[in-house]
Amino acid sequence: MSSFSTLLFEKKGAVAHISLNRPHALNAYSIQMRDDFSEALAATEDDPDVRAVLITGQGRAFCAGADLTEFGTAPSQAVARQVRWERDVWGQLAHLPKPVIVAVHGYCIGSGVEMALLGDLRLAGEDTIFALPEVQLGMIPAAGGTQTVPRNVPTGTALDILLTGRRFDAAEALAMGLVTRVIVNDKLIDAAWAAASAVSTLEPGIVAAAKTALTLGSDLSLGDGVALETRLAASLL
């Protein structure tokens, strides 16, 4: 296992495991975590032996959002946010051609929700509490939340959780489509590893093509989406 200062990184077989590791701060997303996460994602993308990525969090939370203590030390809120965009971690996740499994538990707030929504399979422990509080704090989500939330839930539901910042549980997250499975807490990690191991056995080119078809096709007309699917299928023959 290789460790960064804010996360743990290990490879088991064809699975790369990235675990957020600031448990004292409920894994709040900091500038150092941004840098560590970016390096870990680059390593997984460049490693031909890695066929799936599993993302989890250490301690009592998956991720409690951005580290607001860093906002307090920046010259302005705008500067604090700009610093977080100096590495495109969210773009790395969104364009990773390998399947990404995210297992959330405890608190999954703000950036934690946005990180999870950039995963392909999203598992939640039954105790997980979700929220997107940015608008209530005088901001809007800046890690893709305004785009990924309405791609997974109806527009009215997306506006509800974005504008009110209200907290909701794993059962509601499953019902609205934010997560794909809810797992009993003590079985969450085993279930996540099983899912990651299963998809890691798939042929990488086929997985990459399927992800491309789904992600690009969602912004196309049905006819153009089918044409894209046909081209991708033909390229695999």
PDB file of C-alpha atoms in Angstrom:
ATOM      1  CA  MET A   1       0.000   0.000   0.000  1.00  0.00           C
ATOM      2  CA  SER A   2       1.252   3.461  -0.947  1.00  0.00           C
ATOM      3  CA  SER A   3       0.110   6.313   1.247  1.00  0.00           C
ATOM      4  CA  PHE A   4      -0.287   9.992   0.494  1.00  0.00           C
ATOM      5  CA  SER A   5      -0.801  12.504   3.285  1.00  0.00           C
ATOM      6  CA  THR A   6      -4.568  12.666   2.684  1.00  0.00           C
ATOM      7  CA  LEU A   7      -5.460   9.294   1.159  1.00  0.00           C
ATOM      8  CA  LEU A   8      -4.488   5.657   1.008  1.00  0.00           C
ATOM      9  CA  PHE A   9      -3.704   4.018  -2.313  1.00  0.00           C
ATOM     10  CA  GLU A  10      -3.327   0.299  -2.954  1.00  0.00           C
ATOM     11  CA  LYS A  11      -3.616  -2.223  -5.762  1.00  0.00           C
ATOM     12  CA  LYS A  12      -5.214  -5.609  -5.273  1.00  0.00           C
ATOM     13  CA  GLY A  13      -5.191  -7.650  -8.428  1.00  0.00           C
ATOM     14  CA  ALA A  14      -6.703  -5.505 -11.166  1.00  0.00           C
ATOM     15  CA  VAL A  15      -8.405  -3.095  -8.728  1.00  0.00           C
ATOM     16  CA  ALA A  16      -6.892   0.207  -7.583  1.00  0.00           C
ATOM     17  CA  HIS A  17      -8.299   1.321  -4.230  1.00  0.00           C
ATOM     18  CA  ILE A  18      -8.268   5.031  -3.336  1.00  0.00           C
ATOM     19  CA  SER A  19      -9.484   5.813   0.172  1.00  0.00           C
ATOM     20  CA  LEU A  20      -9.872   9.367   1.488  1.00  0.00           C
ATOM     21  CA  ASN A  21      -7.874   9.534   4.700  1.00  0.00           C
ATOM     22  CA  ARG A  22      -8.547  12.656   6.748  1.00  0.00           C
ATOM     23  CA  PRO A  23     -10.826  10.994   9.315  1.00  0.00           C
ATOM     24  CA  HIS A  24     -10.192  13.722  11.913  1.00  0.00           C
ATOM     25  CA  ALA A  25     -11.828  16.184   9.478  1.00  0.00           C
ATOM     26  CA  LEU A  26     -14.520  13.782   8.194  1.00  0.00           C
ATOM     27  CA  ASN A  27     -12.466  13.570   4.984  1.00  0.00           C
ATOM     28  CA  ALA A  28     -13.143  17.204   4.104  1.00  0.00           C
ATOM     29  CA  TYR A  29     -11.738  17.939   0.656  1.00  0.00           C
ATOM     30  CA  SER A  30      -8.574  20.055   0.988  1.00  0.00           C
ATOM     31  CA  ILE A  31      -5.995  21.413  -1.451  1.00  0.00           C
ATOM     32  CA  GLN A  32      -3.576  18.651  -0.480  1.00  0.00           C
ATOM     33  CA  MET A  33      -6.287  16.047  -1.048  1.00  0.00           C
ATOM     34  CA  ARG A  34      -6.869  17.564  -4.485  1.00  0.00           C
ATOM     35  CA  ASP A  35      -3.178  17.079  -5.337  1.00  0.00           C
ATOM     36  CA  ASP A  36      -2.997  13.562  -3.897  1.00  0.00           C
ATOM     37  CA  PHE A  37      -6.225  12.503  -5.585  1.00  0.00           C
ATOM     38  CA  SER A  38      -5.058  13.840  -8.944  1.00  0.00           C
ATOM     39  CA  GLU A  39      -1.794  11.880  -8.701  1.00  0.00           C
ATOM     40  CA  ALA A  40      -3.594   8.690  -7.681  1.00  0.00           C
ATOM     41  CA  LEU A  41      -6.059   8.972 -10.573  1.00  0.00           C
ATOM     42  CA  ALA A  42      -3.233   9.591 -13.046  1.00  0.00           C
ATOM     43  CA  ALA A  43      -1.470   6.492 -11.737  1.00  0.00           C
ATOM     44  CA  THR A  44      -4.571   4.343 -12.222  1.00  0.00           C
ATOM     45  CA  GLU A  45      -5.189   5.630 -15.730  1.00  0.00           C
ATOM     46  CA  ASP A  46      -1.595   4.989 -16.801  1.00  0.00           C
ATOM     47  CA  ASP A  47      -1.388   1.498 -15.272  1.00  0.00           C
ATOM     48  CA  PRO A  48      -2.479  -1.149 -17.815  1.00  0.00           C
ATOM     49  CA  ASP A  49      -2.848  -3.694 -15.020  1.00  0.00           C
ATOM     50  CA  VAL A  50      -5.592  -1.627 -13.351  1.00  0.00           C
ATOM     51  CA  ARG A  51      -9.028  -2.434 -14.781  1.00  0.00           C
ATOM     52  CA  ALA A  52     -11.281  -0.929 -12.089  1.00  0.00           C
ATOM     53  CA  VAL A  53     -11.080   1.777  -9.435  1.00  0.00           C
ATOM     54  CA  LEU A  54     -12.691   1.654  -5.999  1.00  0.00           C
ATOM     55  CA  ILE A  55     -13.107   4.895  -4.016  1.00  0.00           C
ATOM     56  CA  THR A  56     -13.971   4.847  -0.299  1.00  0.00           C
ATOM     57  CA  GLY A  57     -13.436   6.962   2.812  1.00  0.00           C
ATOM     58  CA  GLN A  58     -11.762   6.222   6.135  1.00  0.00           C
ATOM     59  CA  GLY A  59     -13.407   6.869   9.499  1.00  0.00           C
ATOM     60  CA  ARG A  60     -16.960   8.062  10.176  1.00  0.00           C
ATOM     61  CA  ALA A  61     -17.599   9.753   6.837  1.00  0.00           C
ATOM     62  CA  PHE A  62     -17.006   9.386   3.142  1.00  0.00           C
ATOM     63  CA  CYS A  63     -16.505  13.128   2.614  1.00  0.00           C
ATOM     64  CA  ALA A  64     -18.072  16.037   4.494  1.00  0.00           C
ATOM     65  CA  GLY A  65     -17.486  18.486   1.642  1.00  0.00           C
ATOM     66  CA  ALA A  66     -14.857  21.144   1.043  1.00  0.00           C
ATOM     67  CA  ASP A  67     -12.519  22.026   3.896  1.00  0.00           C
ATOM     68  CA  LEU A  68     -14.077  25.326   4.987  1.00  0.00           C
ATOM     69  CA  THR A  69     -11.119  26.114   7.255  1.00  0.00           C
ATOM     70  CA  GLU A  70      -9.061  26.676   4.097  1.00  0.00           C
ATOM     71  CA  PHE A  71     -11.695  29.086   2.815  1.00  0.00           C
ATOM     72  CA  GLY A  72     -11.132  31.124   5.979  1.00  0.00           C
ATOM     73  CA  THR A  73      -7.404  31.504   5.318  1.00  0.00           C
ATOM     74  CA  ALA A  74      -7.759  32.532   1.661  1.00  0.00           C
ATOM     75  CA  PRO A  75      -7.910  36.220   0.610  1.00  0.00           C
ATOM     76  CA  SER A  76     -11.444  35.645  -0.691  1.00  0.00           C
ATOM     77  CA  GLN A  77     -13.934  32.864  -1.339  1.00  0.00           C
ATOM     78  CA  ALA A  78     -13.280  33.284  -5.071  1.00  0.00           C
ATOM     79  CA  VAL A  79      -9.551  32.725  -4.582  1.00  0.00           C
ATOM     80  CA  ALA A  80     -10.207  29.677  -2.388  1.00  0.00           C
ATOM     81  CA  ARG A  81     -12.343  28.105  -5.101  1.00  0.00           C
ATOM     82  CA  GLN A  82      -9.929  29.036  -7.887  1.00  0.00           C
ATOM     83  CA  VAL A  83      -7.129  27.145  -6.109  1.00  0.00           C
ATOM     84  CA  ARG A  84      -9.230  23.978  -6.162  1.00  0.00           C
ATOM     85  CA  TRP A  85      -9.597  24.230  -9.933  1.00  0.00           C
ATOM     86  CA  GLU A  86      -5.848  24.300 -10.589  1.00  0.00           C
ATOM     87  CA  ARG A  87      -5.979  20.522 -11.016  1.00  0.00           C
ATOM     88  CA  ASP A  88      -8.922  19.061 -12.908  1.00  0.00           C
ATOM     89  CA  VAL A  89      -9.606  16.125 -10.582  1.00  0.00           C
ATOM     90  CA  TRP A  90     -13.281  16.063 -11.532  1.00  0.00           C
ATOM     91  CA  GLY A  91     -12.387  15.973 -15.234  1.00  0.00           C
ATOM     92  CA  GLN A  92      -9.966  13.119 -14.563  1.00  0.00           C
ATOM     93  CA  LEU A  93     -12.741  11.149 -12.873  1.00  0.00           C
ATOM     94  CA  ALA A  94     -15.329  11.948 -15.524  1.00  0.00           C
ATOM     95  CA  HIS A  95     -13.075  10.868 -18.398  1.00  0.00           C
ATOM     96  CA  LEU A  96     -11.428   7.846 -16.785  1.00  0.00           C
ATOM     97  CA  PRO A  97     -12.012   4.987 -19.255  1.00  0.00           C
ATOM     98  CA  LYS A  98     -11.965   2.407 -16.462  1.00  0.00           C
ATOM     99  CA  PRO A  99     -15.043   1.617 -14.338  1.00  0.00           C
ATOM    100  CA  VAL A 100     -15.212   3.538 -11.063  1.00  0.00           C
ATOM    101  CA  ILE A 101     -17.031   2.135  -8.029  1.00  0.00           C
ATOM    102  CA  VAL A 102     -17.709   4.559  -5.170  1.00  0.00           C
ATOM    103  CA  ALA A 103     -18.789   3.369  -1.715  1.00  0.00           C
ATOM    104  CA  VAL A 104     -20.090   6.123   0.573  1.00  0.00           C
ATOM    105  CA  HIS A 105     -21.013   6.041   4.243  1.00  0.00           C
ATOM    106  CA  GLY A 106     -21.616   8.364   7.157  1.00  0.00           C
ATOM    107  CA  TYR A 107     -21.633  11.897   5.765  1.00  0.00           C
ATOM    108  CA  CYS A 108     -21.594  12.445   2.005  1.00  0.00           C
ATOM    109  CA  ILE A 109     -21.910  16.211   1.712  1.00  0.00           C
ATOM    110  CA  GLY A 110     -21.186  18.743  -1.040  1.00  0.00           C
ATOM    111  CA  SER A 111     -18.002  17.666  -2.811  1.00  0.00           C
ATOM    112  CA  GLY A 112     -18.593  14.150  -1.493  1.00  0.00           C
ATOM    113  CA  VAL A 113     -21.864  13.915  -3.431  1.00  0.00           C
ATOM    114  CA  GLU A 114     -20.236  15.376  -6.525  1.00  0.00           C
ATOM    115  CA  MET A 115     -17.341  12.916  -6.306  1.00  0.00           C
ATOM    116  CA  ALA A 116     -19.741  10.000  -5.942  1.00  0.00           C
ATOM    117  CA  LEU A 117     -21.807  11.114  -8.944  1.00  0.00           C
ATOM    118  CA  LEU A 118     -18.718  10.920 -11.143  1.00  0.00           C
ATOM    119  CA  GLY A 119     -18.510   7.198 -10.332  1.00  0.00           C
ATOM    120  CA  ASP A 120     -20.139   4.515 -12.452  1.00  0.00           C
ATOM    121  CA  LEU A 121     -21.494   2.344  -9.628  1.00  0.00           C
ATOM    122  CA  ARG A 122     -22.467   4.140  -6.409  1.00  0.00           C
ATOM    123  CA  LEU A 123     -23.011   2.085  -3.274  1.00  0.00           C
ATOM    124  CA  ALA A 124     -24.183   3.661  -0.021  1.00  0.00           C
ATOM    125  CA  GLY A 125     -24.211   2.369   3.522  1.00  0.00           C
ATOM    126  CA  GLU A 126     -27.691   2.505   5.009  1.00  0.00           C
ATOM    127  CA  ASP A 127     -26.550   5.161   7.520  1.00  0.00           C
ATOM    128  CA  THR A 128     -25.353   7.654   4.887  1.00  0.00           C
ATOM    129  CA  ILE A 129     -26.546  11.264   5.104  1.00  0.00           C
ATOM    130  CA  PHE A 130     -26.449  13.326   1.898  1.00  0.00           C
ATOM    131  CA  ALA A 131     -26.683  17.064   1.226  1.00  0.00           C
ATOM    132  CA  LEU A 132     -25.608  19.728  -1.257  1.00  0.00           C
ATOM    133  CA  PRO A 133     -25.441  22.864   0.938  1.00  0.00           C
ATOM    134  CA  GLU A 134     -23.507  25.204  -1.394  1.00  0.00           C
ATOM    135  CA  VAL A 135     -26.404  27.497  -2.366  1.00  0.00           C
ATOM    136  CA  GLN A 136     -27.305  27.955   1.295  1.00  0.00           C
ATOM    137  CA  LEU A 137     -23.668  29.004   1.862  1.00  0.00           C
ATOM    138  CA  GLY A 138     -23.786  31.634  -0.885  1.00  0.00           C
ATOM    139  CA  MET A 139     -22.154  29.527  -3.629  1.00  0.00           C
ATOM    140  CA  ILE A 140     -23.126  27.014  -6.264  1.00  0.00           C
ATOM    141  CA  PRO A 141     -21.575  23.552  -6.592  1.00  0.00           C
ATOM    142  CA  ALA A 142     -18.277  23.781  -8.481  1.00  0.00           C
ATOM    143  CA  ALA A 143     -17.343  20.131  -8.929  1.00  0.00           C
ATOM    144  CA  GLY A 144     -20.027  19.284 -11.461  1.00  0.00           C
ATOM    145  CA  GLY A 145     -23.019  19.064  -9.139  1.00  0.00           C
ATOM    146  CA  THR A 146     -25.298  21.294 -11.210  1.00  0.00           C
ATOM    147  CA  GLN A 147     -24.677  18.953 -14.165  1.00  0.00           C
ATOM    148  CA  THR A 148     -24.412  15.495 -12.622  1.00  0.00           C
ATOM    149  CA  VAL A 149     -27.366  15.777 -10.234  1.00  0.00           C
ATOM    150  CA  PRO A 150     -29.987  16.494 -12.961  1.00  0.00           C
ATOM    151  CA  ARG A 151     -28.471  13.733 -15.092  1.00  0.00           C
ATOM    152  CA  ASN A 152     -29.418  11.275 -12.359  1.00  0.00           C
ATOM    153  CA  VAL A 153     -32.643  12.666 -10.881  1.00  0.00           C
ATOM    154  CA  PRO A 154     -35.629  14.630 -12.251  1.00  0.00           C
ATOM    155  CA  THR A 155     -35.046  18.379 -12.635  1.00  0.00           C
ATOM    156  CA  GLY A 156     -37.545  19.251  -9.901  1.00  0.00           C
ATOM    157  CA  THR A 157     -35.836  16.917  -7.458  1.00  0.00           C
ATOM    158  CA  ALA A 158     -32.434  18.328  -8.419  1.00  0.00           C
ATOM    159  CA  LEU A 159     -33.640  21.875  -7.733  1.00  0.00           C
ATOM    160  CA  ASP A 160     -35.130  20.779  -4.425  1.00  0.00           C
ATOM    161  CA  ILE A 161     -31.880  19.380  -3.056  1.00  0.00           C
ATOM    162  CA  LEU A 162     -29.709  22.106  -4.601  1.00  0.00           C
ATOM    163  CA  LEU A 163     -31.779  25.088  -3.462  1.00  0.00           C
ATOM    164  CA  THR A 164     -32.798  23.881  -0.008  1.00  0.00           C
ATOM    165  CA  GLY A 165     -29.539  22.177   0.952  1.00  0.00           C
ATOM    166  CA  ARG A 166     -31.643  19.761   2.981  1.00  0.00           C
ATOM    167  CA  ARG A 167     -30.203  16.510   4.307  1.00  0.00           C
ATOM    168  CA  PHE A 168     -31.631  13.187   3.178  1.00  0.00           C
ATOM    169  CA  ASP A 169     -30.873   9.540   3.872  1.00  0.00           C
ATOM    170  CA  ALA A 170     -29.646   6.630   1.766  1.00  0.00           C
ATOM    171  CA  ALA A 171     -33.137   5.269   1.149  1.00  0.00           C
ATOM    172  CA  GLU A 172     -34.232   8.566  -0.415  1.00  0.00           C
ATOM    173  CA  ALA A 173     -30.975   8.810  -2.377  1.00  0.00           C
ATOM    174  CA  LEU A 174     -31.699   5.368  -3.841  1.00  0.00           C
ATOM    175  CA  ALA A 175     -35.305   6.234  -4.648  1.00  0.00           C
ATOM    176  CA  MET A 176     -34.322   9.421  -6.485  1.00  0.00           C
ATOM    177  CA  GLY A 177     -31.425   7.741  -8.353  1.00  0.00           C
ATOM    178  CA  LEU A 178     -28.372   9.325  -6.752  1.00  0.00           C
ATOM    179  CA  VAL A 179     -27.021   5.922  -5.695  1.00  0.00           C
ATOM    180  CA  THR A 180     -27.381   2.535  -7.338  1.00  0.00           C
ATOM    181  CA  ARG A 181     -27.470   0.331  -4.237  1.00  0.00           C
ATOM    182  CA  VAL A 182     -27.946   0.651  -0.471  1.00  0.00           C
ATOM    183  CA  ILE A 183     -26.002  -1.873   1.591  1.00  0.00           C
ATOM    184  CA  VAL A 184     -26.103  -2.836   5.265  1.00  0.00           C
ATOM    185  CA  ASN A 185     -23.311  -0.828   6.899  1.00  0.00           C
ATOM    186  CA  ASP A 186     -21.059  -3.693   7.955  1.00  0.00           C
ATOM    187  CA  LYS A 187     -21.259  -5.298   4.506  1.00  0.00           C
ATOM    188  CA  LEU A 188     -20.615  -2.146   2.461  1.00  0.00           C
ATOM    189  CA  ILE A 189     -16.880  -2.562   1.878  1.00  0.00           C
ATOM    190  CA  ASP A 190     -17.195  -6.246   1.022  1.00  0.00           C
ATOM    191  CA  ALA A 191     -19.975  -5.452  -1.448  1.00  0.00           C
ATOM    192  CA  ALA A 192     -17.929  -2.650  -3.000  1.00  0.00           C
ATOM    193  CA  TRP A 193     -14.885  -4.886  -3.379  1.00  0.00           C
ATOM    194  CA  ALA A 194     -17.037  -7.608  -4.926  1.00  0.00           C
ATOM    195  CA  ALA A 195     -18.437  -5.138  -7.465  1.00  0.00           C
ATOM    196  CA  ALA A 196     -15.000  -3.738  -8.282  1.00  0.00           C
ATOM    197  CA  SER A 197     -13.515  -7.215  -8.652  1.00  0.00           C
ATOM    198  CA  ALA A 198     -16.355  -8.312 -10.927  1.00  0.00           C
ATOM    199  CA  VAL A 199     -16.047  -5.393 -13.349  1.00  0.00           C
ATOM    200  CA  SER A 200     -12.238  -5.685 -13.330  1.00  0.00           C
ATOM    201  CA  THR A 201     -12.585  -9.008 -15.173  1.00  0.00           C
ATOM    202  CA  LEU A 202     -14.239  -7.333 -18.168  1.00  0.00           C
ATOM    203  CA  GLU A 203     -12.318  -6.574 -21.350  1.00  0.00           C
ATOM    204  CA  PRO A 204     -10.995  -2.980 -20.999  1.00  0.00           C
ATOM    205  CA  GLY A 205     -11.762  -1.895 -24.557  1.00  0.00           C
ATOM    206  CA  ILE A 206     -15.389  -2.966 -24.253  1.00  0.00           C
ATOM    207  CA  VAL A 207     -15.786  -1.191 -20.914  1.00  0.00           C
ATOM    208  CA  ALA A 208     -14.266   2.006 -22.307  1.00  0.00           C
ATOM    209  CA  ALA A 209     -16.555   1.863 -25.340  1.00  0.00           C
ATOM    210  CA  ALA A 210     -19.644   1.284 -23.197  1.00  0.00           C
ATOM    211  CA  LYS A 211     -18.751   4.233 -20.953  1.00  0.00           C
ATOM    212  CA  THR A 212     -18.178   6.441 -24.000  1.00  0.00           C
ATOM    213  CA  ALA A 213     -21.516   5.423 -25.500  1.00  0.00           C
ATOM    214  CA  LEU A 214     -23.384   6.270 -22.307  1.00  0.00           C
ATOM    215  CA  THR A 215     -21.600   9.500 -21.395  1.00  0.00           C
ATOM    216  CA  LEU A 216     -21.490  11.020 -24.882  1.00  0.00           C
ATOM    217  CA  GLY A 217     -24.803   9.579 -25.984  1.00  0.00           C
ATOM    218  CA  SER A 218     -26.726  11.232 -23.161  1.00  0.00           C
ATOM    219  CA  ASP A 219     -26.153  14.625 -24.795  1.00  0.00           C
ATOM    220  CA  LEU A 220     -27.156  13.472 -28.291  1.00  0.00           C
ATOM    221  CA  SER A 221     -30.465  12.897 -30.042  1.00  0.00           C
ATOM    222  CA  LEU A 222     -31.635   9.284 -30.101  1.00  0.00           C
ATOM    223  CA  GLY A 223     -30.626   8.907 -33.749  1.00  0.00           C
ATOM    224  CA  ASP A 224     -27.160  10.347 -33.202  1.00  0.00           C
ATOM    225  CA  GLY A 225     -26.749   8.249 -30.055  1.00  0.00           C
ATOM    226  CA  VAL A 226     -27.599   5.052 -31.914  1.00  0.00           C
ATOM    227  CA  ALA A 227     -25.147   6.032 -34.659  1.00  0.00           C
ATOM    228  CA  LEU A 228     -22.456   6.540 -32.011  1.00  0.00           C
ATOM    229  CA  GLU A 229     -23.232   3.126 -30.539  1.00  0.00           C
ATOM    230  CA  THR A 230     -22.987   1.545 -33.995  1.00  0.00           C
ATOM    231  CA  ARG A 231     -19.582   3.124 -34.652  1.00  0.00           C
ATOM    232  CA  LEU A 232     -18.259   1.998 -31.259  1.00  0.00           C
ATOM    233  CA  ALA A 233     -19.595  -1.532 -31.708  1.00  0.00           C
ATOM    234  CA  ALA A 234     -18.054  -1.760 -35.176  1.00  0.00           C
ATOM    235  CA  SER A 235     -14.697  -0.563 -33.841  1.00  0.00           C
ATOM    236  CA  LEU A 236     -14.602  -3.537 -31.463  1.00  0.00           C
ATOM    237  CA  LEU A 237     -15.080  -6.167 -34.197  1.00  0.00           C
TER     238      LEU A 237
END
